[in-house]
Amino acid sequence: MTYSRVWDEARRLALTPRQVDSPLASRPYDLRHAAVSLWLNAGVPATEVAERAGHSVDVLLKVYAKCIDGEEATVNGRIDEALSGVAWPV
């Protein structure tokens, strides 16, 4: 019980309120999942993340694709750039 209370408090101190409400690192074992999610959100290529995590790229994306967060504007800009030939942001 004490361990769980300390872990819960550490999560509240370390994560954003939205992340605290999510399953991110809800247990110490989940730190591995948090690390993989962090790497993906930091823009580390999926092939490198998969290798470091001991997954195939297929398994990595099936498990972690839903954890990628906050990249919509960047990805949209890259797509616009590819389609228009004009560097983003304009």
PDB file of N, CA and C in Angstrom, residues 28-65:
ATOM      1  N   PRO A  28       5.171   0.565 -11.802  1.00  0.00           N
ATOM      2  CA  PRO A  28       6.608   0.674 -12.106  1.00  0.00           C
ATOM      3  C   PRO A  28       6.999  -0.091 -13.370  1.00  0.00           C
ATOM      4  N   TYR A  29       6.391  -1.235 -13.613  1.00  0.00           N
ATOM      5  CA  TYR A  29       6.671  -2.001 -14.830  1.00  0.00           C
ATOM      6  C   TYR A  29       6.395  -1.172 -16.069  1.00  0.00           C
ATOM      7  N   ASP A  30       5.460  -0.265 -15.959  1.00  0.00           N
ATOM      8  CA  ASP A  30       5.061   0.546 -17.097  1.00  0.00           C
ATOM      9  C   ASP A  30       6.124   1.556 -17.502  1.00  0.00           C
ATOM     10  N   LEU A  31       7.194   1.694 -16.712  1.00  0.00           N
ATOM     11  CA  LEU A  31       8.261   2.619 -17.083  1.00  0.00           C
ATOM     12  C   LEU A  31       8.861   2.250 -18.437  1.00  0.00           C
ATOM     13  N   ARG A  32       8.945   0.966 -18.719  1.00  0.00           N
ATOM     14  CA  ARG A  32       9.442   0.535 -20.030  1.00  0.00           C
ATOM     15  C   ARG A  32       8.539   1.073 -21.130  1.00  0.00           C
ATOM     16  N   HIS A  33       7.253   0.952 -20.919  1.00  0.00           N
ATOM     17  CA  HIS A  33       6.295   1.471 -21.896  1.00  0.00           C
ATOM     18  C   HIS A  33       6.396   2.992 -21.995  1.00  0.00           C
ATOM     19  N   ALA A  34       6.599   3.640 -20.855  1.00  0.00           N
ATOM     20  CA  ALA A  34       6.742   5.093 -20.863  1.00  0.00           C
ATOM     21  C   ALA A  34       7.989   5.500 -21.642  1.00  0.00           C
ATOM     22  N   ALA A  35       9.072   4.748 -21.466  1.00  0.00           N
ATOM     23  CA  ALA A  35      10.307   5.066 -22.196  1.00  0.00           C
ATOM     24  C   ALA A  35      10.092   4.929 -23.696  1.00  0.00           C
ATOM     25  N   VAL A  36       9.460   3.849 -24.108  1.00  0.00           N
ATOM     26  CA  VAL A  36       9.210   3.634 -25.540  1.00  0.00           C
ATOM     27  C   VAL A  36       8.311   4.745 -26.083  1.00  0.00           C
ATOM     28  N   SER A  37       7.286   5.119 -25.342  1.00  0.00           N
ATOM     29  CA  SER A  37       6.397   6.204 -25.765  1.00  0.00           C
ATOM     30  C   SER A  37       7.160   7.519 -25.867  1.00  0.00           C
ATOM     31  N   LEU A  38       8.022   7.780 -24.902  1.00  0.00           N
ATOM     32  CA  LEU A  38       8.834   8.998 -24.915  1.00  0.00           C
ATOM     33  C   LEU A  38       9.719   9.036 -26.150  1.00  0.00           C
ATOM     34  N   TRP A  39      10.394   7.921 -26.446  1.00  0.00           N
ATOM     35  CA  TRP A  39      11.270   7.870 -27.616  1.00  0.00           C
ATOM     36  C   TRP A  39      10.481   8.145 -28.895  1.00  0.00           C
ATOM     37  N   LEU A  40       9.323   7.517 -29.030  1.00  0.00           N
ATOM     38  CA  LEU A  40       8.510   7.730 -30.231  1.00  0.00           C
ATOM     39  C   LEU A  40       8.063   9.182 -30.343  1.00  0.00           C
ATOM     40  N   ASN A  41       7.616   9.759 -29.229  1.00  0.00           N
ATOM     41  CA  ASN A  41       7.166  11.153 -29.239  1.00  0.00           C
ATOM     42  C   ASN A  41       8.306  12.132 -29.444  1.00  0.00           C
ATOM     43  N   ALA A  42       9.526  11.702 -29.134  1.00  0.00           N
ATOM     44  CA  ALA A  42      10.697  12.549 -29.358  1.00  0.00           C
ATOM     45  C   ALA A  42      11.152  12.501 -30.810  1.00  0.00           C
ATOM     46  N   GLY A  43      10.521  11.650 -31.609  1.00  0.00           N
ATOM     47  CA  GLY A  43      10.850  11.572 -33.019  1.00  0.00           C
ATOM     48  C   GLY A  43      11.906  10.541 -33.364  1.00  0.00           C
ATOM     49  N   VAL A  44      12.263   9.669 -32.415  1.00  0.00           N
ATOM     50  CA  VAL A  44      13.213   8.603 -32.713  1.00  0.00           C
ATOM     51  C   VAL A  44      12.549   7.660 -33.716  1.00  0.00           C
ATOM     52  N   PRO A  45      13.245   7.309 -34.782  1.00  0.00           N
ATOM     53  CA  PRO A  45      12.633   6.429 -35.796  1.00  0.00           C
ATOM     54  C   PRO A  45      12.142   5.111 -35.183  1.00  0.00           C
ATOM     55  N   ALA A  46      11.020   4.646 -35.685  1.00  0.00           N
ATOM     56  CA  ALA A  46      10.411   3.420 -35.153  1.00  0.00           C
ATOM     57  C   ALA A  46      11.360   2.230 -35.228  1.00  0.00           C
ATOM     58  N   THR A  47      12.197   2.181 -36.255  1.00  0.00           N
ATOM     59  CA  THR A  47      13.133   1.064 -36.359  1.00  0.00           C
ATOM     60  C   THR A  47      14.118   1.056 -35.189  1.00  0.00           C
ATOM     61  N   GLU A  48      14.597   2.232 -34.792  1.00  0.00           N
ATOM     62  CA  GLU A  48      15.534   2.332 -33.668  1.00  0.00           C
ATOM     63  C   GLU A  48      14.838   2.017 -32.344  1.00  0.00           C
ATOM     64  N   VAL A  49      13.637   2.548 -32.165  1.00  0.00           N
ATOM     65  CA  VAL A  49      12.882   2.280 -30.933  1.00  0.00           C
ATOM     66  C   VAL A  49      12.597   0.788 -30.814  1.00  0.00           C
ATOM     67  N   ALA A  50      12.181   0.167 -31.904  1.00  0.00           N
ATOM     68  CA  ALA A  50      11.885  -1.268 -31.881  1.00  0.00           C
ATOM     69  C   ALA A  50      13.114  -2.061 -31.475  1.00  0.00           C
ATOM     70  N   GLU A  51      14.260  -1.713 -32.031  1.00  0.00           N
ATOM     71  CA  GLU A  51      15.489  -2.431 -31.692  1.00  0.00           C
ATOM     72  C   GLU A  51      15.826  -2.280 -30.210  1.00  0.00           C
ATOM     73  N   ARG A  52      15.735  -1.059 -29.696  1.00  0.00           N
ATOM     74  CA  ARG A  52      16.053  -0.809 -28.286  1.00  0.00           C
ATOM     75  C   ARG A  52      15.072  -1.502 -27.344  1.00  0.00           C
ATOM     76  N   ALA A  53      13.818  -1.606 -27.782  1.00  0.00           N
ATOM     77  CA  ALA A  53      12.794  -2.216 -26.938  1.00  0.00           C
ATOM     78  C   ALA A  53      12.721  -3.727 -27.100  1.00  0.00           C
ATOM     79  N   GLY A  54      13.426  -4.260 -28.102  1.00  0.00           N
ATOM     80  CA  GLY A  54      13.382  -5.696 -28.333  1.00  0.00           C
ATOM     81  C   GLY A  54      12.122  -6.150 -29.045  1.00  0.00           C
ATOM     82  N   HIS A  55      11.556  -5.262 -29.854  1.00  0.00           N
ATOM     83  CA  HIS A  55      10.344  -5.564 -30.619  1.00  0.00           C
ATOM     84  C   HIS A  55      10.664  -5.560 -32.102  1.00  0.00           C
ATOM     85  N   SER A  56       9.765  -6.151 -32.873  1.00  0.00           N
ATOM     86  CA  SER A  56       9.790  -5.895 -34.311  1.00  0.00           C
ATOM     87  C   SER A  56       9.076  -4.559 -34.517  1.00  0.00           C
ATOM     88  N   VAL A  57       9.304  -3.922 -35.659  1.00  0.00           N
ATOM     89  CA  VAL A  57       8.618  -2.665 -35.943  1.00  0.00           C
ATOM     90  C   VAL A  57       7.109  -2.896 -35.985  1.00  0.00           C
ATOM     91  N   ASP A  58       6.688  -4.032 -36.533  1.00  0.00           N
ATOM     92  CA  ASP A  58       5.261  -4.362 -36.610  1.00  0.00           C
ATOM     93  C   ASP A  58       4.629  -4.393 -35.216  1.00  0.00           C
ATOM     94  N   VAL A  59       5.260  -5.107 -34.290  1.00  0.00           N
ATOM     95  CA  VAL A  59       4.732  -5.199 -32.919  1.00  0.00           C
ATOM     96  C   VAL A  59       4.778  -3.827 -32.256  1.00  0.00           C
ATOM     97  N   LEU A  60       5.874  -3.109 -32.434  1.00  0.00           N
ATOM     98  CA  LEU A  60       6.011  -1.783 -31.831  1.00  0.00           C
ATOM     99  C   LEU A  60       4.848  -0.886 -32.236  1.00  0.00           C
ATOM    100  N   LEU A  61       4.559  -0.827 -33.526  1.00  0.00           N
ATOM    101  CA  LEU A  61       3.501   0.065 -33.990  1.00  0.00           C
ATOM    102  C   LEU A  61       2.112  -0.411 -33.579  1.00  0.00           C
ATOM    103  N   LYS A  62       1.899  -1.725 -33.523  1.00  0.00           N
ATOM    104  CA  LYS A  62       0.603  -2.233 -33.064  1.00  0.00           C
ATOM    105  C   LYS A  62       0.360  -1.857 -31.607  1.00  0.00           C
ATOM    106  N   VAL A  63       1.402  -1.930 -30.797  1.00  0.00           N
ATOM    107  CA  VAL A  63       1.260  -1.680 -29.361  1.00  0.00           C
ATOM    108  C   VAL A  63       1.308  -0.191 -29.041  1.00  0.00           C
ATOM    109  N   TYR A  64       2.191   0.556 -29.709  1.00  0.00           N
ATOM    110  CA  TYR A  64       2.475   1.927 -29.282  1.00  0.00           C
ATOM    111  C   TYR A  64       1.936   3.024 -30.176  1.00  0.00           C
ATOM    112  N   ALA A  65       1.334   2.713 -31.314  1.00  0.00           N
ATOM    113  CA  ALA A  65       0.850   3.764 -32.205  1.00  0.00           C
ATOM    114  C   ALA A  65      -0.102   4.716 -31.486  1.00  0.00           C
TER     115      ALA A  65
END
